[in-house]
């Protein structure tokens, strides 16, 4: 989905399929001599939760709202930093430990904007995009993951 | 109006979506009271309002937000993506 109507350089995707980080970076920067920095964040499924080891998880989301929320977060980042491109991919459905969940790429002329925008995008994604994780323990029991206060604090540091 | 539920709210209510007449409810919080009065499943789902978030027409909103004219109201726990 095109984020804020600005061409292929600012896109968000919600998908069950895995993604190729190298291919995504190449796609964002190809033919762009103006980009001097790309910061990449990849989120992975851990094999351990506060309650113990986990076998996997299921990612639920709110189709329609999710894409709009992600595009809104990208638009907010663009209002704060001069960015050359952003790519956000969030996976949904069943995932196993070690699987990639989320990719954020932020590209800019110089590194500072790319580093800061990537951190901002993740902090806002974690607190504003409608995704919910349900972990499956070793015993096969499912448990919804609780929201973390530390994520709210991380997002709050961008308040202005 | 169309009401949607996600995550454990969906599980406790036992439905992902349903059509509900909001009656006299003017806000999302009042709509929750209408639902709670309907059936014990809703009373259980909305037992702890501090753990409930709402989106009105796919925009995050406060529970005190007016719902008049809304097409779709969604209730869900705090988000845990990323």
XYZ file of N, CA and C in Angstrom, chain A:
480
model
N 0.849 -1.202 0.000
C 0.000 0.000 0.000
C 0.876 1.239 0.000
N 0.544 2.196 -0.822
C 1.291 3.438 -0.916
C 0.982 4.302 0.296
N 2.013 4.704 1.032
C 1.807 5.520 2.219
C 1.777 6.996 1.837
N 0.655 7.619 2.022
C 0.489 9.060 1.828
C 0.713 9.525 0.381
N 0.438 8.657 -0.547
C 0.391 9.053 -1.949
C 1.667 9.629 -2.505
N 2.808 9.057 -2.140
C 4.050 9.678 -2.559
C 4.916 8.731 -3.391
N 4.304 7.851 -4.111
C 5.071 6.996 -4.997
C 5.612 5.773 -4.305
N 6.444 5.009 -5.019
C 6.891 3.703 -4.547
C 7.903 3.786 -3.413
N 8.392 4.993 -3.094
C 9.443 5.098 -2.088
C 8.916 4.991 -0.662
N 7.612 5.123 -0.465
C 7.033 5.056 0.883
C 5.893 4.048 0.878
N 6.172 2.824 1.309
C 5.166 1.769 1.199
C 5.075 0.953 2.480
N 3.878 0.439 2.722
C 3.665 -0.478 3.842
C 2.973 -1.733 3.310
N 3.296 -2.881 3.904
C 2.660 -4.142 3.525
C 2.349 -4.961 4.769
N 1.193 -5.596 4.761
C 0.823 -6.564 5.790
C 0.635 -7.879 5.055
N 1.403 -8.895 5.426
C 1.425 -10.113 4.620
C 1.768 -11.328 5.462
N 1.346 -12.512 4.988
C 1.728 -13.756 5.673
C 3.128 -14.188 5.226
N 3.517 -13.820 4.014
C 4.787 -14.284 3.445
C 5.989 -13.660 4.135
N 7.086 -14.383 4.134
C 8.362 -13.872 4.614
C 8.850 -12.779 3.658
N 9.894 -12.057 4.100
C 10.471 -11.019 3.232
C 11.972 -11.211 3.173
N 12.571 -10.671 2.096
C 14.012 -10.751 1.862
C 14.586 -9.357 2.120
N 15.330 -9.229 3.230
C 15.805 -7.902 3.653
C 16.664 -7.254 2.568
N 17.582 -8.041 1.983
C 18.466 -7.498 0.953
C 17.696 -7.011 -0.257
N 16.713 -7.806 -0.666
C 15.911 -7.429 -1.831
C 15.097 -6.173 -1.544
N 14.612 -6.052 -0.309
C 13.826 -4.860 0.055
C 14.703 -3.603 0.054
N 15.928 -3.733 0.582
C 16.834 -2.577 0.580
C 17.183 -2.193 -0.862
N 17.461 -3.214 -1.679
C 17.792 -2.935 -3.080
C 16.618 -2.256 -3.783
N 15.400 -2.718 -3.484
C 14.218 -2.141 -4.117
C 14.001 -0.693 -3.721
N 14.367 -0.376 -2.475
C 14.155 0.990 -1.981
C 15.189 1.963 -2.545
N 16.405 1.458 -2.779
C 17.505 2.371 -3.129
C 17.883 2.360 -4.611
N 17.376 1.384 -5.344
C 17.755 1.236 -6.748
C 17.494 2.519 -7.544
N 18.523 2.987 -8.245
C 18.380 4.165 -9.085
C 18.259 5.467 -8.326
N 18.555 5.406 -7.009
C 18.388 6.612 -6.184
C 19.752 7.128 -5.733
N 20.355 7.980 -6.504
C 21.663 8.537 -6.162
C 21.595 9.525 -5.009
N 20.387 9.918 -4.614
C 20.241 10.916 -3.550
C 20.264 10.294 -2.151
N 20.152 8.964 -2.079
C 20.085 8.303 -0.770
C 21.500 8.012 -0.268
N 21.816 8.520 0.924
C 23.130 8.278 1.499
C 23.119 7.290 2.639
N 21.921 6.962 3.163
C 21.843 6.090 4.336
C 20.547 5.300 4.315
N 20.652 4.014 4.639
C 19.463 3.189 4.856
C 19.645 2.487 6.191
N 18.706 2.693 7.111
C 18.719 1.969 8.381
C 17.645 0.905 8.316
N 18.029 -0.309 8.723
C 17.127 -1.453 8.659
C 16.906 -2.028 10.048
N 15.641 -2.229 10.425
C 15.312 -2.934 11.660
C 14.507 -4.164 11.294
N 14.897 -5.317 11.850
C 14.135 -6.551 11.657
C 13.751 -7.111 13.016
N 12.470 -7.373 13.196
C 11.995 -8.008 14.425
C 11.844 -9.502 14.197
N 12.287 -10.319 15.181
C 12.241 -11.781 15.072
C 11.416 -12.375 16.199
N 10.872 -13.560 15.982
C 10.136 -14.279 17.022
C 11.144 -14.939 17.963
N 11.077 -14.586 19.247
C 11.930 -15.255 20.242
C 11.334 -16.612 20.612
N 12.193 -17.474 21.185
C 11.682 -18.789 21.592
C 11.339 -18.820 23.074
N 11.437 -17.654 23.721
C 11.165 -17.621 25.156
C 10.241 -16.448 25.470
N 9.283 -16.690 26.357
C 8.357 -15.656 26.798
C 8.438 -15.613 28.322
N 7.835 -14.589 28.969
C 7.891 -14.548 30.439
C 7.362 -15.833 31.083
N 6.424 -16.498 30.404
C 5.812 -17.705 30.977
C 6.612 -18.970 30.658
N 7.655 -18.856 29.843
C 8.446 -20.043 29.502
C 8.685 -20.128 28.006
N 9.170 -21.292 27.586
C 9.480 -21.483 26.172
C 8.211 -21.447 25.325
N 8.334 -20.941 24.110
C 7.175 -20.967 23.226
C 7.479 -21.749 21.955
N 6.439 -22.344 21.437
C 6.522 -23.171 20.236
C 6.271 -22.322 18.993
N 5.519 -21.248 19.168
C 5.218 -20.375 18.040
C 4.214 -19.327 18.446
N 3.759 -18.563 17.487
C 2.744 -17.557 17.785
C 1.849 -17.315 16.576
N 0.704 -16.695 16.872
C -0.234 -16.322 15.829
C -0.385 -14.803 15.911
N -0.204 -14.135 14.774
C -0.343 -12.687 14.714
C -1.700 -12.343 14.126
N -2.539 -11.698 14.930
C -3.857 -11.254 14.448
C -3.771 -9.761 14.148
N -4.567 -9.284 13.196
C -4.589 -7.837 12.955
C -5.983 -7.422 12.503
N -6.128 -6.133 12.267
C -7.424 -5.545 11.919
C -7.326 -5.110 10.454
N -7.676 -6.001 9.522
C -7.506 -5.674 8.096
C -8.207 -4.356 7.753
N -7.532 -3.542 6.997
C -8.090 -2.231 6.651
C -7.516 -1.164 7.557
N -7.779 -1.308 8.852
C -7.229 -0.321 9.790
C -5.719 -0.446 9.889
N -5.211 -1.677 9.857
C -3.762 -1.873 10.017
C -2.987 -1.090 8.974
N -3.369 -1.234 7.724
C -2.669 -0.556 6.631
C -2.763 0.966 6.788
N -3.956 1.435 7.181
C -4.139 2.879 7.376
C -3.292 3.391 8.530
N -3.243 2.616 9.618
C -2.459 3.024 10.788
C -0.975 3.087 10.432
N -0.486 2.080 9.703
C 0.929 2.067 9.310
C 1.239 3.245 8.376
N 0.354 3.502 7.432
C 0.567 4.627 6.512
C 0.570 5.941 7.288
N -0.271 6.040 8.314
C -0.315 7.239 9.149
C 0.985 7.438 9.921
N 1.556 6.332 10.407
C 2.818 6.397 11.152
C 3.956 6.829 10.212
N 3.945 6.312 8.991
C 4.949 6.709 7.996
C 4.801 8.207 7.686
N 3.563 8.668 7.534
C 3.326 10.094 7.257
C 3.839 10.960 8.401
N 3.634 10.480 9.640
C 4.123 11.210 10.824
C 5.650 11.286 10.812
N 6.311 10.186 10.428
C 7.783 10.194 10.344
C 8.254 11.201 9.296
N 7.555 11.234 8.180
C 7.952 12.155 7.100
C 7.757 13.609 7.498
N 6.805 13.858 8.416
C 6.588 15.220 8.886
C 7.712 15.651 9.831
N 8.408 14.667 10.422
C 9.449 14.981 11.405
C 10.851 14.988 10.816
N 11.099 14.132 9.815
C 12.430 14.035 9.217
C 12.319 14.121 7.698
N 13.396 14.581 7.068
C 13.449 14.579 5.611
C 13.927 13.200 5.168
N 12.999 12.420 4.663
C 13.298 11.029 4.313
C 13.204 10.824 2.808
N 14.033 9.904 2.311
C 14.034 9.588 0.880
C 13.134 8.394 0.586
N 12.907 7.575 1.596
C 12.058 6.406 1.399
C 11.844 5.668 2.704
N 10.717 4.969 2.806
C 10.416 4.126 3.961
C 9.744 2.849 3.451
N 10.130 1.727 4.031
C 9.462 0.468 3.717
C 9.109 -0.192 5.046
N 7.839 -0.509 5.232
C 7.397 -1.233 6.422
C 6.703 -2.509 5.962
N 7.151 -3.645 6.498
C 6.469 -4.922 6.240
C 6.171 -5.555 7.590
N 4.927 -5.941 7.813
C 4.571 -6.656 9.044
C 3.884 -7.945 8.652
N 4.396 -9.052 9.194
C 3.772 -10.342 8.877
C 2.625 -10.642 9.839
N 1.662 -11.416 9.369
C 0.545 -11.879 10.193
C 0.391 -13.388 9.980
N -0.445 -14.002 10.829
C -0.660 -15.443 10.717
C 0.293 -16.209 11.617
N 0.446 -17.513 11.371
C 1.293 -18.333 12.247
C 2.782 -18.083 12.004
N 3.559 -17.957 13.094
C 5.004 -17.738 13.004
C 5.706 -18.618 14.039
N 6.919 -19.017 13.714
C 7.696 -19.887 14.599
C 8.913 -19.133 15.119
N 9.494 -19.586 16.251
C 10.711 -18.941 16.753
C 11.762 -18.829 15.653
N 12.406 -17.669 15.582
C 13.410 -17.420 14.561
C 12.848 -16.750 13.317
N 11.524 -16.818 13.137
C 10.921 -16.182 11.957
C 11.024 -14.660 12.058
N 11.143 -14.033 10.900
C 11.070 -12.576 10.846
C 9.599 -12.152 11.001
N 9.341 -11.136 11.827
C 7.973 -10.604 11.986
C 7.812 -9.288 11.259
N 8.776 -8.385 11.469
C 8.578 -7.016 11.006
C 9.879 -6.464 10.426
N 9.725 -5.670 9.377
C 10.860 -4.975 8.760
C 10.531 -3.491 8.668
N 11.459 -2.661 9.119
C 11.355 -1.218 8.895
C 12.640 -0.762 8.216
N 12.513 -0.123 7.078
C 13.639 0.506 6.399
C 13.375 2.006 6.354
N 14.379 2.773 6.726
C 14.275 4.231 6.610
C 15.485 4.718 5.830
N 15.236 5.449 4.753
C 16.310 5.938 3.894
C 16.294 7.461 3.875
N 17.507 8.025 3.927
C 17.619 9.489 3.896
C 18.957 9.880 3.273
N 19.153 11.167 3.126
C 20.389 11.680 2.542
C 21.567 11.421 3.489
N 21.321 11.681 4.810
C 22.359 11.474 5.824
C 21.831 10.541 6.909
N 22.750 9.933 7.685
C 22.348 8.835 8.565
C 21.455 9.222 9.738
N 21.618 10.438 10.274
C 20.892 10.784 11.498
C 19.383 10.633 11.315
N 18.860 11.165 10.234
C 17.414 11.099 9.997
C 16.963 9.645 9.841
N 17.778 8.828 9.166
C 17.396 7.429 8.945
C 17.383 6.651 10.257
N 18.426 6.844 11.098
C 18.460 6.161 12.404
C 17.252 6.567 13.245
N 17.029 7.866 13.360
C 15.951 8.342 14.234
C 14.586 7.921 13.713
N 14.386 8.032 12.414
C 13.077 7.683 11.847
C 12.795 6.189 12.012
N 13.814 5.348 11.877
C 13.595 3.903 12.035
C 13.165 3.586 13.464
N 13.810 4.222 14.449
C 13.439 3.998 15.851
C 12.025 4.515 16.122
N 11.731 5.684 15.603
C 10.389 6.270 15.764
C 9.318 5.370 15.144
N 9.570 4.894 13.933
C 8.595 4.049 13.242
C 8.300 2.785 14.058
N 9.337 2.164 14.613
C 9.106 0.957 15.410
C 8.365 1.275 16.709
N 8.760 2.362 17.381
C 8.095 2.717 18.640
C 6.616 3.004 18.413
N 6.293 3.704 17.340
C 4.886 4.015 17.063
C 4.137 2.786 16.566
N 4.803 1.973 15.753
C 4.162 0.740 15.266
C 3.746 -0.144 16.446
N 4.631 -0.262 17.436
C 4.357 -1.165 18.556
C 3.211 -0.688 19.440
N 2.913 0.614 19.408
C 1.880 1.135 20.297
C 0.612 1.598 19.565
N 0.663 1.691 18.237
C -0.491 2.261 17.516
C -1.048 1.397 16.398
N -0.301 0.403 15.937
C -0.806 -0.418 14.834
C -1.548 -1.626 15.413
N -2.744 -1.921 14.885
C -3.586 -2.959 15.490
C -3.156 -4.395 15.152
N -2.114 -4.833 15.867
C -1.658 -6.226 15.810
C -1.739 -6.810 17.213
N -2.025 -8.110 17.283
C -2.048 -8.797 18.578
C -1.358 -10.144 18.436
N -0.469 -10.447 19.400
C 0.276 -11.713 19.373
C -0.341 -12.703 20.353
N -0.525 -13.928 19.893
C -0.924 -15.017 20.790
C 0.154 -16.085 20.723
N 0.836 -16.299 21.847
C 1.920 -17.268 21.880
C 1.401 -18.648 22.244
N 2.020 -19.655 21.640
C 1.689 -21.040 21.976
C 2.852 -21.631 22.765
N 2.562 -22.089 23.982
C 3.609 -22.650 24.836
C 3.966 -24.075 24.429
N 4.941 -24.666 25.122
C 5.365 -26.041 24.848
C 4.201 -27.018 25.054
N 3.280 -26.656 25.958
C 2.131 -27.529 26.251
C 0.996 -27.344 25.246
N 1.206 -26.472 24.252
C 0.174 -26.255 23.240
C -0.865 -25.219 23.638
N -0.757 -24.691 24.854
C -1.715 -23.685 25.325
C -1.376 -22.323 24.729
N -2.414 -21.616 24.283
C -2.214 -20.279 23.736
C -2.370 -19.225 24.817
N -1.597 -18.154 24.722
C -1.704 -17.051 25.687
C -1.487 -15.734 24.961
N -2.440 -14.814 25.121
C -2.292 -13.494 24.497
C -1.183 -12.726 25.187
N -0.352 -12.095 24.401
C 0.767 -11.320 24.937
C 0.231 -10.019 25.521
N 0.699 -9.652 26.708
C 0.299 -8.390 27.330
C 1.112 -7.240 26.741
N 0.455 -6.094 26.619
C 1.177 -4.891 26.184
C 2.182 -4.524 27.270
N 3.311 -3.949 26.855
C 4.378 -3.614 27.801
C 4.423 -2.116 28.042
N 4.555 -1.764 29.310
C 4.651 -0.344 29.661
C 5.895 0.275 29.024
N 6.960 -0.537 28.885
C 8.205 -0.011 28.305
C 7.984 0.434 26.858
N 7.047 -0.220 26.156
C 6.743 0.200 24.784
C 6.032 1.556 24.782
N 5.127 1.765 25.759
C 4.447 3.061 25.858
C 5.457 4.168 26.168
N 6.402 3.855 27.065
C 7.424 4.849 27.426
C 8.309 5.167 26.230
N 8.639 4.126 25.434
C 9.479 4.335 24.250
C 8.768 5.247 23.253
N 7.453 5.050 23.092
C 6.696 5.901 22.161
C 6.551 7.316 22.712
N 6.418 7.421 24.048
C 6.190 8.733 24.672
C 7.388 9.654 24.518
N 8.591 9.060 24.334
C 9.772 9.940 24.237
C 9.756 10.768 22.962
N 8.883 10.422 22.004
C 8.781 11.192 20.767
C 7.715 12.282 20.850
N 7.062 12.409 22.015
C 5.992 13.401 22.150
C 6.549 14.804 21.925
N 5.765 15.616 21.279
C 6.188 17.010 21.093
C 4.967 17.898 20.922
